[in-house]
């Protein structure tokens, strides 16, 4: 009888032996990848958990909606609109509330990393729950706006309306539970981009009538701007997400043999950058907060410049392509500063947008490059043998 073997390096054997149950591992194929797991781990747990726990809040939301609709004494309930309580308004409110606390509960159950401090776990959980719930809230607003234009004037009896609320809340809650169970570094990077770009675009759109661009980019966060809290909150939460990404990245990096004091310096740089981004939002460009705001904004760009200049020393194994891209970003930042302060070719608004866009994009790309280095350090060659 022919026996088949996998010949693996001793280092890899020592790593995977920690996951084995009585020297047994299960193997499965997923998305063109081969995954080794503890046989006691049921890979359908995530799916089952999401399905199991979204049912209760969905039923609860349907019952609450039905009771509210019946208490209004209206024979027909609007699908959308604000004349009376509608399916749309209750769906948004209940899915946001249930989704927020459901995300927190699910994420805390999933995240049992004892190496993290309670403060880090609290900050991480609250940041992610608010970010994902806010995205689901924004998506619902857009969805119901389209539905309102498409099905204008449509009404339902209270029982049908309550059932529809149950369905829509269930869909959103399932999305949030699944998201809480699937937090990965790539997902966090996408979340950062979504939060930052989405919040900034909304701030720009709501201040279009005030010609914010004739002042400066930071005008969006001042008291003169319409709903200036959106701009400031976007920066603060982007900073918190960046801190969470930093925790995830370097928690993974610390397990690698490549981890040394230089990567600890990079971690400090990222924490400093996150704090500076938060300060830009916490201290608007007005009155006594102006010096702190300006110094934070310039400090952010300065830290990025320092990181680029010392990049080869910090990460000797960095790819030549990313190194070339980094020096291109450095030159672009210097040229934009000269165009603004030297020859006054660029306005303050354009300069701020260019500098912030380059710095923010480079920071995210650098995270991806570091992640690639981690993955390269976790690759081994194996052989298939038959005896």
GROMACS .gro file of C-alpha atoms in nm:
model
  387
    1UNK     CA    1   0.000   0.000   0.000
    2UNK     CA    2   0.141   0.335  -0.108
    3UNK     CA    3   0.167   0.599   0.161
    4UNK     CA    4   0.180   0.969   0.080
    5UNK     CA    5   0.382   1.218   0.283
    6UNK     CA    6   0.450   1.590   0.307
    7UNK     CA    7   0.812   1.673   0.386
    8UNK     CA    8   0.820   2.005   0.572
    9UNK     CA    9   1.096   2.213   0.737
   10UNK     CA   10   1.142   2.174   1.111
   11UNK     CA   11   1.054   2.540   1.174
   12UNK     CA   12   0.719   2.496   1.001
   13UNK     CA   13   0.659   2.170   1.191
   14UNK     CA   14   0.714   2.347   1.524
   15UNK     CA   15   0.468   2.618   1.427
   16UNK     CA   16   0.185   2.394   1.306
   17UNK     CA   17   0.229   2.145   1.591
   18UNK     CA   18   0.082   2.412   1.822
   19UNK     CA   19  -0.242   2.388   1.625
   20UNK     CA   20  -0.258   2.009   1.613
   21UNK     CA   21  -0.499   1.808   1.825
   22UNK     CA   22  -0.335   1.479   1.930
   23UNK     CA   23  -0.093   1.521   1.637
   24UNK     CA   24  -0.391   1.545   1.400
   25UNK     CA   25  -0.474   1.826   1.158
   26UNK     CA   26  -0.758   1.869   0.911
   27UNK     CA   27  -0.689   1.998   0.563
   28UNK     CA   28  -0.930   2.163   0.321
   29UNK     CA   29  -0.930   2.355  -0.003
   30UNK     CA   30  -1.082   2.701  -0.011
   31UNK     CA   31  -1.052   2.973  -0.276
   32UNK     CA   32  -0.761   2.791  -0.442
   33UNK     CA   33  -0.580   2.776  -0.109
   34UNK     CA   34  -0.486   2.479   0.110
   35UNK     CA   35  -0.575   2.534   0.475
   36UNK     CA   36  -0.451   2.332   0.772
   37UNK     CA   37  -0.670   2.348   1.083
   38UNK     CA   38  -0.730   2.191   1.419
   39UNK     CA   39  -0.985   1.915   1.346
   40UNK     CA   40  -1.203   2.031   1.634
   41UNK     CA   41  -1.247   2.368   1.468
   42UNK     CA   42  -1.565   2.370   1.266
   43UNK     CA   43  -1.503   2.602   0.974
   44UNK     CA   44  -1.878   2.663   0.945
   45UNK     CA   45  -1.886   2.823   1.292
   46UNK     CA   46  -1.873   3.174   1.152
   47UNK     CA   47  -2.161   3.110   0.915
   48UNK     CA   48  -2.367   2.932   1.180
   49UNK     CA   49  -2.300   3.203   1.438
   50UNK     CA   50  -2.408   3.476   1.197
   51UNK     CA   51  -2.724   3.282   1.104
   52UNK     CA   52  -2.804   3.181   1.461
   53UNK     CA   53  -2.767   3.515   1.630
   54UNK     CA   54  -2.924   3.736   1.367
   55UNK     CA   55  -3.263   3.564   1.410
   56UNK     CA   56  -3.337   3.688   1.764
   57UNK     CA   57  -3.276   4.062   1.702
   58UNK     CA   58  -3.463   4.037   1.371
   59UNK     CA   59  -3.770   3.889   1.543
   60UNK     CA   60  -3.742   4.143   1.823
   61UNK     CA   61  -3.725   4.431   1.574
   62UNK     CA   62  -4.031   4.296   1.389
   63UNK     CA   63  -4.231   4.274   1.712
   64UNK     CA   64  -4.122   4.623   1.823
   65UNK     CA   65  -4.210   4.768   1.482
   66UNK     CA   66  -4.550   4.596   1.481
   67UNK     CA   67  -4.636   4.730   1.828
   68UNK     CA   68  -4.532   5.082   1.727
   69UNK     CA   69  -4.731   5.066   1.402
   70UNK     CA   70  -5.041   4.938   1.584
   71UNK     CA   71  -5.010   5.210   1.849
   72UNK     CA   72  -5.031   5.481   1.582
   73UNK     CA   73  -5.387   5.371   1.495
   74UNK     CA   74  -5.316   5.418   1.125
   75UNK     CA   75  -5.461   5.145   0.901
   76UNK     CA   76  -5.182   5.191   0.648
   77UNK     CA   77  -4.809   5.243   0.713
   78UNK     CA   78  -4.593   5.427   0.460
   79UNK     CA   79  -4.307   5.236   0.300
   80UNK     CA   80  -4.091   5.548   0.307
   81UNK     CA   81  -4.144   5.911   0.406
   82UNK     CA   82  -4.169   6.101   0.731
   83UNK     CA   83  -4.541   6.188   0.751
   84UNK     CA   84  -4.590   5.898   0.995
   85UNK     CA   85  -4.354   5.632   1.118
   86UNK     CA   86  -4.253   5.434   0.811
   87UNK     CA   87  -4.095   5.101   0.731
   88UNK     CA   88  -3.782   5.289   0.621
   89UNK     CA   89  -3.740   5.499   0.936
   90UNK     CA   90  -3.791   5.211   1.179
   91UNK     CA   91  -3.568   4.980   0.976
   92UNK     CA   92  -3.286   5.232   0.990
   93UNK     CA   93  -3.327   5.305   1.361
   94UNK     CA   94  -3.363   4.945   1.478
   95UNK     CA   95  -3.093   4.800   1.251
   96UNK     CA   96  -2.848   5.068   1.367
   97UNK     CA   97  -2.919   5.007   1.737
   98UNK     CA   98  -2.927   4.628   1.720
   99UNK     CA   99  -2.636   4.623   1.477
  100UNK     CA  100  -2.414   4.841   1.694
  101UNK     CA  101  -2.451   4.632   2.010
  102UNK     CA  102  -2.458   4.307   1.813
  103UNK     CA  103  -2.125   4.395   1.650
  104UNK     CA  104  -1.969   4.473   1.988
  105UNK     CA  105  -2.095   4.147   2.142
  106UNK     CA  106  -1.985   3.932   1.848
  107UNK     CA  107  -1.644   4.096   1.813
  108UNK     CA  108  -1.568   4.059   2.184
  109UNK     CA  109  -1.662   3.689   2.168
  110UNK     CA  110  -1.436   3.641   1.866
  111UNK     CA  111  -1.139   3.848   1.992
  112UNK     CA  112  -0.981   3.669   2.286
  113UNK     CA  113  -0.625   3.797   2.243
  114UNK     CA  114  -0.497   3.804   2.599
  115UNK     CA  115  -0.179   3.981   2.487
  116UNK     CA  116  -0.376   4.301   2.434
  117UNK     CA  117  -0.457   4.537   2.717
  118UNK     CA  118  -0.820   4.595   2.814
  119UNK     CA  119  -0.790   4.954   2.693
  120UNK     CA  120  -0.673   4.841   2.348
  121UNK     CA  121  -0.955   4.588   2.324
  122UNK     CA  122  -1.209   4.852   2.429
  123UNK     CA  123  -1.073   5.111   2.184
  124UNK     CA  124  -1.052   4.859   1.902
  125UNK     CA  125  -1.404   4.721   1.959
  126UNK     CA  126  -1.570   5.060   1.994
  127UNK     CA  127  -1.389   5.202   1.689
  128UNK     CA  128  -1.481   4.913   1.462
  129UNK     CA  129  -1.842   4.893   1.582
  130UNK     CA  130  -1.900   5.264   1.523
  131UNK     CA  131  -1.724   5.254   1.185
  132UNK     CA  132  -1.912   4.953   1.049
  133UNK     CA  133  -2.245   5.070   1.192
  134UNK     CA  134  -2.194   5.415   1.036
  135UNK     CA  135  -2.123   5.260   0.697
  136UNK     CA  136  -2.435   5.044   0.720
  137UNK     CA  137  -2.634   5.355   0.824
  138UNK     CA  138  -2.506   5.551   0.522
  139UNK     CA  139  -2.582   5.261   0.286
  140UNK     CA  140  -2.936   5.241   0.424
  141UNK     CA  141  -2.993   5.614   0.376
  142UNK     CA  142  -2.892   5.584   0.010
  143UNK     CA  143  -3.096   5.265  -0.035
  144UNK     CA  144  -3.414   5.410   0.114
  145UNK     CA  145  -3.371   5.733  -0.081
  146UNK     CA  146  -3.374   5.530  -0.405
  147UNK     CA  147  -3.666   5.317  -0.282
  148UNK     CA  148  -3.857   5.632  -0.188
  149UNK     CA  149  -3.816   5.771  -0.539
  150UNK     CA  150  -3.907   5.436  -0.695
  151UNK     CA  151  -4.208   5.341  -0.477
  152UNK     CA  152  -4.346   5.681  -0.389
  153UNK     CA  153  -4.676   5.662  -0.199
  154UNK     CA  154  -4.668   5.285  -0.135
  155UNK     CA  155  -4.827   5.180   0.198
  156UNK     CA  156  -4.882   4.853   0.387
  157UNK     CA  157  -5.098   4.727   0.671
  158UNK     CA  158  -4.921   4.724   1.012
  159UNK     CA  159  -4.855   4.347   1.005
  160UNK     CA  160  -4.695   4.352   0.659
  161UNK     CA  161  -4.499   4.664   0.751
  162UNK     CA  162  -4.372   4.497   1.070
  163UNK     CA  163  -4.264   4.190   0.873
  164UNK     CA  164  -4.075   4.409   0.623
  165UNK     CA  165  -3.891   4.580   0.909
  166UNK     CA  166  -3.796   4.234   1.038
  167UNK     CA  167  -3.654   4.141   0.697
  168UNK     CA  168  -3.455   4.461   0.644
  169UNK     CA  169  -3.315   4.464   0.999
  170UNK     CA  170  -3.219   4.098   0.958
  171UNK     CA  171  -3.025   4.173   0.641
  172UNK     CA  172  -2.827   4.459   0.799
  173UNK     CA  173  -2.769   4.270   1.122
  174UNK     CA  174  -2.640   3.966   0.934
  175UNK     CA  175  -2.399   4.188   0.742
  176UNK     CA  176  -2.266   4.344   1.064
  177UNK     CA  177  -2.231   4.009   1.244
  178UNK     CA  178  -2.049   3.861   0.944
  179UNK     CA  179  -1.822   4.167   0.934
  180UNK     CA  180  -1.740   4.130   1.304
  181UNK     CA  181  -1.640   3.768   1.243
  182UNK     CA  182  -1.425   3.851   0.940
  183UNK     CA  183  -1.200   4.134   1.057
  184UNK     CA  184  -0.869   4.109   0.871
  185UNK     CA  185  -0.596   4.358   0.788
  186UNK     CA  186  -0.711   4.402   0.423
  187UNK     CA  187  -1.067   4.461   0.548
  188UNK     CA  188  -0.943   4.723   0.792
  189UNK     CA  189  -0.749   4.903   0.518
  190UNK     CA  190  -1.065   4.909   0.305
  191UNK     CA  191  -1.258   5.036   0.607
  192UNK     CA  192  -1.004   5.315   0.656
  193UNK     CA  193  -1.035   5.424   0.293
  194UNK     CA  194  -1.415   5.405   0.304
  195UNK     CA  195  -1.440   5.604   0.626
  196UNK     CA  196  -1.186   5.869   0.532
  197UNK     CA  197  -1.280   5.926   0.167
  198UNK     CA  198  -1.655   5.897   0.234
  199UNK     CA  199  -1.649   6.140   0.526
  200UNK     CA  200  -1.438   6.396   0.342
  201UNK     CA  201  -1.658   6.382   0.029
  202UNK     CA  202  -1.973   6.429   0.238
  203UNK     CA  203  -1.813   6.729   0.413
  204UNK     CA  204  -1.719   6.881   0.076
  205UNK     CA  205  -2.067   6.825  -0.067
  206UNK     CA  206  -2.252   6.976   0.230
  207UNK     CA  207  -2.035   7.291   0.215
  208UNK     CA  208  -2.055   7.343  -0.161
  209UNK     CA  209  -2.278   7.648  -0.123
  210UNK     CA  210  -2.024   7.814   0.106
  211UNK     CA  211  -1.741   7.786  -0.149
  212UNK     CA  212  -1.520   7.620   0.110
  213UNK     CA  213  -1.241   7.577  -0.145
  214UNK     CA  214  -1.186   7.956  -0.153
  215UNK     CA  215  -1.072   7.939   0.210
  216UNK     CA  216  -0.871   7.624   0.277
  217UNK     CA  217  -0.920   7.252   0.326
  218UNK     CA  218  -0.935   7.294   0.704
  219UNK     CA  219  -1.235   7.527   0.666
  220UNK     CA  220  -1.451   7.212   0.652
  221UNK     CA  221  -1.383   7.155   1.021
  222UNK     CA  222  -1.444   7.509   1.147
  223UNK     CA  223  -1.761   7.651   1.302
  224UNK     CA  224  -1.834   7.844   0.982
  225UNK     CA  225  -1.876   7.522   0.784
  226UNK     CA  226  -2.206   7.340   0.751
  227UNK     CA  227  -2.213   7.037   0.983
  228UNK     CA  228  -1.843   7.076   1.055
  229UNK     CA  229  -1.862   6.783   1.297
  230UNK     CA  230  -1.864   6.543   0.998
  231UNK     CA  231  -1.515   6.651   0.890
  232UNK     CA  232  -1.370   6.642   1.242
  233UNK     CA  233  -1.532   6.310   1.334
  234UNK     CA  234  -1.403   6.161   1.007
  235UNK     CA  235  -1.045   6.253   1.099
  236UNK     CA  236  -1.078   6.129   1.457
  237UNK     CA  237  -1.224   5.794   1.355
  238UNK     CA  238  -0.975   5.756   1.072
  239UNK     CA  239  -0.702   5.799   1.333
  240UNK     CA  240  -0.862   5.535   1.556
  241UNK     CA  241  -0.890   5.292   1.264
  242UNK     CA  242  -0.524   5.358   1.178
  243UNK     CA  243  -0.432   5.273   1.539
  244UNK     CA  244  -0.632   4.951   1.510
  245UNK     CA  245  -0.456   4.865   1.183
  246UNK     CA  246  -0.121   4.931   1.355
  247UNK     CA  247  -0.216   4.695   1.639
  248UNK     CA  248  -0.319   4.422   1.394
  249UNK     CA  249  -0.011   4.463   1.174
  250UNK     CA  250   0.251   4.463   1.446
  251UNK     CA  251   0.080   4.194   1.653
  252UNK     CA  252   0.131   3.974   1.348
  253UNK     CA  253   0.481   4.112   1.289
  254UNK     CA  254   0.592   4.048   1.647
  255UNK     CA  255   0.553   3.673   1.586
  256UNK     CA  256   0.797   3.689   1.297
  257UNK     CA  257   1.173   3.641   1.321
  258UNK     CA  258   1.207   3.961   1.118
  259UNK     CA  259   1.073   4.175   1.402
  260UNK     CA  260   1.340   4.403   1.553
  261UNK     CA  261   1.384   4.747   1.703
  262UNK     CA  262   1.353   4.916   1.362
  263UNK     CA  263   0.998   4.788   1.326
  264UNK     CA  264   0.927   4.914   1.676
  265UNK     CA  265   1.035   5.258   1.552
  266UNK     CA  266   0.795   5.228   1.256
  267UNK     CA  267   0.519   5.136   1.500
  268UNK     CA  268   0.591   5.449   1.704
  269UNK     CA  269   0.579   5.655   1.383
  270UNK     CA  270   0.236   5.516   1.297
  271UNK     CA  271   0.102   5.582   1.646
  272UNK     CA  272   0.236   5.939   1.625
  273UNK     CA  273   0.075   5.988   1.282
  274UNK     CA  274  -0.259   5.860   1.412
  275UNK     CA  275  -0.242   6.104   1.703
  276UNK     CA  276  -0.158   6.394   1.469
  277UNK     CA  277  -0.452   6.308   1.240
  278UNK     CA  278  -0.679   6.300   1.546
  279UNK     CA  279  -0.544   6.638   1.665
  280UNK     CA  280  -0.628   6.792   1.326
  281UNK     CA  281  -0.991   6.693   1.389
  282UNK     CA  282  -1.002   6.765   1.763
  283UNK     CA  283  -0.852   7.115   1.725
  284UNK     CA  284  -1.021   7.297   1.431
  285UNK     CA  285  -0.848   7.576   1.238
  286UNK     CA  286  -0.999   7.861   1.440
  287UNK     CA  287  -0.923   8.091   1.735
  288UNK     CA  288  -0.687   7.947   1.998
  289UNK     CA  289  -0.682   7.598   1.844
  290UNK     CA  290  -0.523   7.722   1.519
  291UNK     CA  291  -0.157   7.672   1.628
  292UNK     CA  292  -0.226   7.315   1.744
  293UNK     CA  293  -0.418   7.241   1.422
  294UNK     CA  294  -0.146   7.378   1.194
  295UNK     CA  295   0.140   7.214   1.383
  296UNK     CA  296  -0.044   6.880   1.377
  297UNK     CA  297  -0.104   6.905   1.002
  298UNK     CA  298   0.256   7.002   0.923
  299UNK     CA  299   0.384   6.748   1.175
  300UNK     CA  300   0.192   6.474   0.993
  301UNK     CA  301   0.361   6.554   0.663
  302UNK     CA  302   0.700   6.593   0.837
  303UNK     CA  303   0.677   6.246   0.995
  304UNK     CA  304   0.591   6.093   0.656
  305UNK     CA  305   0.891   6.270   0.500
  306UNK     CA  306   1.120   6.138   0.774
  307UNK     CA  307   0.988   5.786   0.723
  308UNK     CA  308   1.050   5.805   0.347
  309UNK     CA  309   1.403   5.945   0.391
  310UNK     CA  310   1.500   5.669   0.635
  311UNK     CA  311   1.291   5.398   0.467
  312UNK     CA  312   1.587   5.197   0.334
  313UNK     CA  313   1.745   5.195   0.679
  314UNK     CA  314   1.420   5.108   0.857
  315UNK     CA  315   1.327   4.828   0.616
  316UNK     CA  316   1.636   4.703   0.429
  317UNK     CA  317   1.429   4.433   0.256
  318UNK     CA  318   1.178   4.681   0.110
  319UNK     CA  319   1.119   4.631  -0.262
  320UNK     CA  320   1.294   4.858  -0.513
  321UNK     CA  321   0.957   4.940  -0.669
  322UNK     CA  322   0.811   5.070  -0.343
  323UNK     CA  323   1.133   5.253  -0.263
  324UNK     CA  324   1.115   5.431  -0.601
  325UNK     CA  325   0.747   5.508  -0.541
  326UNK     CA  326   0.833   5.652  -0.200
  327UNK     CA  327   1.098   5.886  -0.339
  328UNK     CA  328   0.850   5.993  -0.607
  329UNK     CA  329   0.604   6.080  -0.331
  330UNK     CA  330   0.879   6.271  -0.148
  331UNK     CA  331   0.963   6.473  -0.458
  332UNK     CA  332   0.593   6.542  -0.522
  333UNK     CA  333   0.550   6.672  -0.168
  334UNK     CA  334   0.854   6.900  -0.200
  335UNK     CA  335   0.745   7.032  -0.541
  336UNK     CA  336   0.392   7.103  -0.417
  337UNK     CA  337   0.536   7.292  -0.118
  338UNK     CA  338   0.758   7.499  -0.351
  339UNK     CA  339   0.461   7.563  -0.582
  340UNK     CA  340   0.260   7.691  -0.287
  341UNK     CA  341   0.510   7.878  -0.068
  342UNK     CA  342   0.779   7.958  -0.325
  343UNK     CA  343   0.615   8.069  -0.651
  344UNK     CA  344   0.252   8.082  -0.521
  345UNK     CA  345   0.132   7.867  -0.811
  346UNK     CA  346  -0.092   7.654  -0.589
  347UNK     CA  347  -0.360   7.785  -0.355
  348UNK     CA  348  -0.359   7.681   0.010
  349UNK     CA  349  -0.658   7.451  -0.046
  350UNK     CA  350  -0.499   7.268  -0.339
  351UNK     CA  351  -0.167   7.235  -0.154
  352UNK     CA  352  -0.340   7.090   0.154
  353UNK     CA  353  -0.537   6.840  -0.053
  354UNK     CA  354  -0.230   6.727  -0.251
  355UNK     CA  355  -0.008   6.695   0.057
  356UNK     CA  356  -0.269   6.510   0.260
  357UNK     CA  357  -0.363   6.280  -0.028
  358UNK     CA  358   0.001   6.185  -0.096
  359UNK     CA  359   0.080   6.130   0.272
  360UNK     CA  360  -0.235   5.927   0.340
  361UNK     CA  361  -0.197   5.709   0.030
  362UNK     CA  362   0.171   5.642   0.102
  363UNK     CA  363   0.094   5.540   0.460
  364UNK     CA  364  -0.163   5.284   0.345
  365UNK     CA  365   0.067   5.150   0.071
  366UNK     CA  366   0.349   5.116   0.323
  367UNK     CA  367   0.121   4.906   0.545
  368UNK     CA  368   0.058   4.675   0.249
  369UNK     CA  369   0.432   4.652   0.183
  370UNK     CA  370   0.500   4.558   0.546
  371UNK     CA  371   0.222   4.300   0.529
  372UNK     CA  372   0.389   4.154   0.219
  373UNK     CA  373   0.718   4.123   0.408
  374UNK     CA  374   0.538   3.933   0.687
  375UNK     CA  375   0.385   3.694   0.435
  376UNK     CA  376   0.722   3.633   0.270
  377UNK     CA  377   0.866   3.545   0.611
  378UNK     CA  378   0.590   3.288   0.662
  379UNK     CA  379   0.651   3.088   0.344
  380UNK     CA  380   0.821   2.748   0.335
  381UNK     CA  381   0.895   2.494   0.066
  382UNK     CA  382   0.745   2.146   0.111
  383UNK     CA  383   0.780   1.821  -0.084
  384UNK     CA  384   0.524   1.557  -0.177
  385UNK     CA  385   0.659   1.204  -0.122
  386UNK     CA  386   0.525   0.856  -0.192
  387UNK     CA  387   0.647   0.539  -0.021
   0.00000   0.00000   0.00000
